[in-house]
Coordinates of N, CA and C in Angstrom, one line a residue:
M21 N -11.6 -0.4 -19.8 CA -10.8 -1.2 -18.1 C -10.0 -0.8 -17.9
S22 N -9.9 0.2 -17.0 CA -8.9 1.1 -15.9 C -7.2 0.1 -15.8
A23 N -6.2 1.3 -16.4 CA -5.1 0.5 -16.7 C -4.7 0.3 -14.8
L24 N -5.3 0.4 -14.1 CA -4.9 0.1 -12.0 C -6.2 -1.6 -12.2
R25 N -6.9 -1.4 -12.7 CA -7.8 -3.2 -13.2 C -6.7 -4.3 -13.6
R26 N -5.9 -3.2 -14.5 CA -5.4 -5.1 -15.2 C -3.9 -5.0 -14.9
F27 N -3.6 -3.8 -14.2 CA -2.0 -3.6 -13.2 C -2.1 -5.7 -12.1
K28 N -0.9 -6.4 -12.1 CA -1.0 -7.2 -11.2 C 0.3 -7.0 -11.1
P29 N 0.6 -6.6 -9.2 CA 2.7 -6.9 -9.3 C 2.6 -8.3 -9.5
L30 N 4.7 -8.4 -9.5 CA 4.9 -9.8 -10.1 C 5.4 -9.8 -8.6
F31 N 6.2 -11.5 -8.7 CA 6.3 -11.7 -7.3 C 5.5 -11.7 -6.0
D32 N 6.1 -10.5 -5.1 CA 5.6 -10.8 -3.6 C 5.4 -9.1 -3.0
R33 N 5.5 -8.3 -4.5 CA 4.9 -7.1 -4.1 C 2.8 -6.7 -3.9
I34 N 3.5 -5.9 -3.7 CA 2.1 -5.2 -3.5 C 1.7 -4.1 -3.7
L35 N 0.3 -3.8 -4.1 CA 0.4 -2.6 -4.2 C -0.8 -1.8 -3.3
V36 N -0.2 -0.2 -2.8 CA -1.0 0.0 -2.0 C -1.6 1.1 -2.4
E37 N -3.0 2.0 -2.0 CA -3.1 3.5 -2.0 C -3.6 3.9 0.0
R38 N -2.1 4.9 0.0 CA -2.0 5.8 1.3 C -3.6 6.1 2.0
A39 N -4.0 6.1 3.2 CA -4.8 7.0 3.4 C -4.3 8.1 3.4
L40 N -5.8 9.0 3.6 CA -5.6 10.4 3.4 C -5.1 10.8 4.5
P41 N -4.4 12.1 4.8 CA -3.6 12.5 6.4 C -4.7 13.6 6.5
E42 N -5.3 13.6 7.5 CA -5.8 14.4 8.7 C -5.9 15.7 8.0
T43 N -6.7 16.8 7.6 CA -6.7 17.5 7.3 C -7.4 19.4 8.1
K44 N -8.2 18.7 8.9 CA -8.4 19.4 10.2 C -9.2 18.8 11.2
T45 N -8.6 19.4 13.0 CA -8.4 18.9 14.4 C -9.6 18.3 14.5
K46 N -10.4 17.4 15.6 CA -11.4 17.1 16.2 C -12.5 18.3 16.2
S47 N -12.1 19.6 16.7 CA -12.3 20.8 16.8 C -12.3 21.9 15.8
G48 N -12.2 21.1 14.8 CA -12.5 22.1 13.2 C -11.3 22.7 12.6
I49 N -10.3 23.6 13.7 CA -8.8 23.7 13.0 C -8.5 23.3 11.7
V50 N -8.0 24.4 10.7 CA -7.6 23.7 9.3 C -5.8 22.9 10.0
I51 N -5.2 21.6 9.2 CA -4.5 21.7 9.0 C -3.2 22.4 8.2
P52 N -2.3 22.6 8.6 CA -1.1 22.9 7.2 C -0.8 22.1 6.7
E53 N -0.1 21.7 5.5 CA -0.2 20.8 4.3 C 1.9 20.2 5.3
K54 N 2.4 21.9 5.2 CA 3.3 21.6 6.0 C 3.8 20.4 7.2
A55 N 2.3 21.1 8.0 CA 2.5 19.9 9.4 C 1.5 18.7 9.5
Q56 N 1.0 18.6 8.3 CA 0.1 17.2 8.3 C 1.1 16.3 8.7
E57 N 0.6 15.4 9.4 CA 1.8 13.8 8.9 C 1.6 13.0 8.8
K58 N 2.9 12.3 8.0 CA 2.9 11.3 7.3 C 1.9 10.2 8.2
V59 N 1.1 9.4 6.6 CA 0.0 8.8 6.9 C 0.7 7.1 6.7
N60 N 0.9 6.3 7.6 CA 1.6 4.8 7.3 C 0.5 3.9 7.5
E61 N -0.7 4.1 7.3 CA -1.7 3.1 7.1 C -2.4 3.4 5.0
A62 N -2.9 1.9 4.7 CA -2.7 2.3 3.5 C -3.7 0.6 3.8
T63 N -4.1 0.6 2.4 CA -5.2 -0.8 2.1 C -4.7 -1.2 -0.1
V64 N -4.9 -2.8 1.0 CA -4.0 -3.5 -0.2 C -5.3 -3.0 -1.7
V65 N -4.6 -2.8 -3.3 CA -5.1 -3.2 -4.4 C -4.9 -3.7 -5.0
A66 N -3.6 -4.1 -5.2 CA -3.6 -5.2 -5.7 C -2.6 -6.5 -5.5
V67 N -2.5 -6.9 -5.3 CA -1.4 -8.9 -4.7 C -1.0 -9.8 -5.5
G68 N 0.5 -9.4 -6.1 CA 1.1 -10.5 -6.9 C 0.9 -12.0 -6.6
P69 N 1.3 -12.9 -7.4 CA 1.3 -13.9 -6.9 C 2.3 -14.6 -5.6
G70 N 3.0 -14.4 -5.8 CA 4.4 -14.4 -4.1 C 5.1 -15.1 -4.6
N71 N 6.1 -15.1 -4.0 CA 7.8 -16.0 -4.2 C 7.5 -17.3 -4.3
R72 N 8.1 -18.2 -4.4 CA 8.6 -20.0 -4.1 C 9.4 -20.0 -3.8
N73 N 9.9 -21.1 -2.6 CA 10.4 -20.9 -1.5 C 12.2 -22.1 -1.9
K74 N 13.0 -22.3 -1.2 CA 14.0 -23.3 -1.6 C 13.7 -24.4 -2.6
D75 N 12.0 -25.3 -2.2 CA 12.5 -26.2 -2.7 C 11.4 -26.0 -3.6
G76 N 11.2 -24.8 -4.1 CA 10.1 -24.6 -5.6 C 8.2 -24.5 -5.4
E77 N 7.6 -24.5 -4.5 CA 6.6 -24.0 -3.5 C 6.2 -23.0 -3.0
P78 N 5.0 -22.5 -3.8 CA 4.6 -21.0 -4.0 C 4.7 -20.8 -2.2
V79 N 4.6 -19.6 -1.9 CA 4.7 -19.2 -0.2 C 3.8 -18.4 -0.6
P80 N 2.4 -18.4 0.3 CA 1.2 -17.5 0.8 C 1.3 -16.2 0.6
M81 N 0.7 -15.1 0.1 CA 0.9 -13.7 0.0 C 0.0 -13.7 1.5
S82 N 0.6 -12.7 2.7 CA 0.0 -12.3 4.1 C -1.2 -11.8 3.9
V83 N -1.4 -10.9 2.5 CA -2.1 -10.1 2.9 C -3.0 -10.8 1.7
S84 N -4.3 -9.6 1.3 CA -5.1 -9.7 0.2 C -5.6 -8.2 -0.4
V85 N -6.4 -8.5 -1.3 CA -6.6 -7.5 -1.8 C -7.9 -6.8 -1.1
G86 N -7.9 -5.3 -0.5 CA -9.2 -4.5 0.9 C -8.6 -4.8 2.1
E87 N -7.8 -5.3 2.2 CA -7.1 -5.4 3.8 C -6.1 -4.1 3.7
K88 N -6.4 -3.4 4.9 CA -5.8 -2.5 6.1 C -4.9 -2.6 6.6
V89 N -2.8 -2.2 6.0 CA -2.5 -2.2 6.0 C -1.3 -1.5 6.9
L90 N 0.0 -1.9 7.7 CA 0.7 -1.1 8.3 C 1.4 -0.8 7.6
L91 N 2.3 0.7 7.4 CA 3.8 0.8 6.1 C 4.7 1.1 6.7
P92 N 6.1 0.9 6.6 CA 6.7 1.4 6.9 C 6.4 3.3 7.1
E93 N 7.7 3.5 7.8 CA 7.6 5.2 7.5 C 8.1 5.4 6.1
Y94 N 9.2 5.2 5.7 CA 9.9 4.7 4.6 C 9.7 4.0 3.5
G95 N 10.0 4.0 2.3 CA 10.7 3.2 1.6 C 9.3 2.7 0.8
G96 N 9.2 1.4 -0.5 CA 8.6 1.5 -1.4 C 8.7 2.3 -2.6
T97 N 7.8 1.6 -4.2 CA 8.4 2.6 -5.0 C 6.9 2.9 -5.4
K98 N 7.2 4.7 -5.5 CA 5.7 5.4 -5.8 C 5.5 5.7 -7.0
V99 N 4.0 4.7 -7.7 CA 3.3 4.8 -9.0 C 1.5 5.4 -9.2
T100 N 2.1 5.9 -10.5 CA 0.6 7.1 -10.6 C -0.2 6.0 -11.4
F101 N -1.4 6.1 -11.5 CA -1.7 5.0 -12.7 C -3.3 6.6 -12.0
E102 N -3.9 7.1 -13.8 CA -5.1 8.4 -14.1 C -4.8 9.0 -12.7
E103 N -3.0 9.9 -12.4 CA -3.8 11.2 -11.9 C -3.4 10.6 -10.1
K104 N -3.6 9.3 -10.3 CA -3.1 9.0 -8.8 C -2.1 8.2 -7.5
D105 N -1.7 8.3 -6.6 CA -0.6 7.9 -6.1 C -0.9 6.1 -5.5
Y106 N -0.1 5.8 -5.9 CA -0.5 4.6 -5.0 C 1.4 4.2 -4.7
F107 N 1.4 2.7 -4.1 CA 3.4 2.2 -3.5 C 3.2 1.1 -3.9
L108 N 4.2 0.8 -4.3 CA 4.3 -0.6 -4.0 C 5.5 -1.6 -3.2
F109 N 4.7 -2.6 -2.4 CA 6.4 -2.6 -1.4 C 6.0 -4.1 -1.4
R110 N 6.9 -4.5 -0.6 CA 8.0 -6.2 -0.7 C 6.6 -7.1 0.1
D111 N 5.9 -8.1 0.4 CA 5.4 -8.5 1.8 C 6.1 -8.4 2.5
S112 N 7.1 -8.8 2.7 CA 8.1 -8.9 3.9 C 8.5 -7.0 4.5
D113 N 8.6 -6.5 3.5 CA 8.2 -4.8 4.0 C 7.3 -4.1 4.8
L114 N 6.3 -5.3 4.7 CA 4.8 -4.7 5.9 C 4.9 -5.0 7.4
L115 N 4.5 -3.5 7.8 CA 4.6 -3.7 9.4 C 3.5 -5.2 9.5
G116 N 2.4 -4.6 9.4 CA 1.5 -5.6 9.7 C -0.2 -5.5 9.1
K117 N -1.3 -5.7 9.8 CA -2.3 -5.7 8.6 C -3.4 -5.6 10.2
F118 N -4.3 -4.8 10.4 CA -5.3 -4.2 11.2 C -6.4 -5.5 11.1
E119 N -6.9 -5.7 11.9 CA -7.8 -6.9 11.8 C -9.3 -5.9 11.8
N120 N -10.7 -7.0 11.1 CA -12.2 -6.1 11.6 C -12.4 -6.3 13.3

């Protein structure tokens, strides 16, 4: 079993995999690595159980595994599993999610 499948974020944290930046324009021109924009879209890979409110009741998470989300430009904790980069964010740090 891979390390990623065994990983479960704690509390209200969410593990995401950023989408890859575009490497070519629509007309086929290759974009240099330094000119590529930082992608703020990601796919949720793992979700923690959530926090508890003041009364001790669980607060449900706003996203689930497989959903596409919009990330802030900065922030998150970079983690590496099997030579791939992932990022940990708090549920409240996510800016939104994309509906199908």
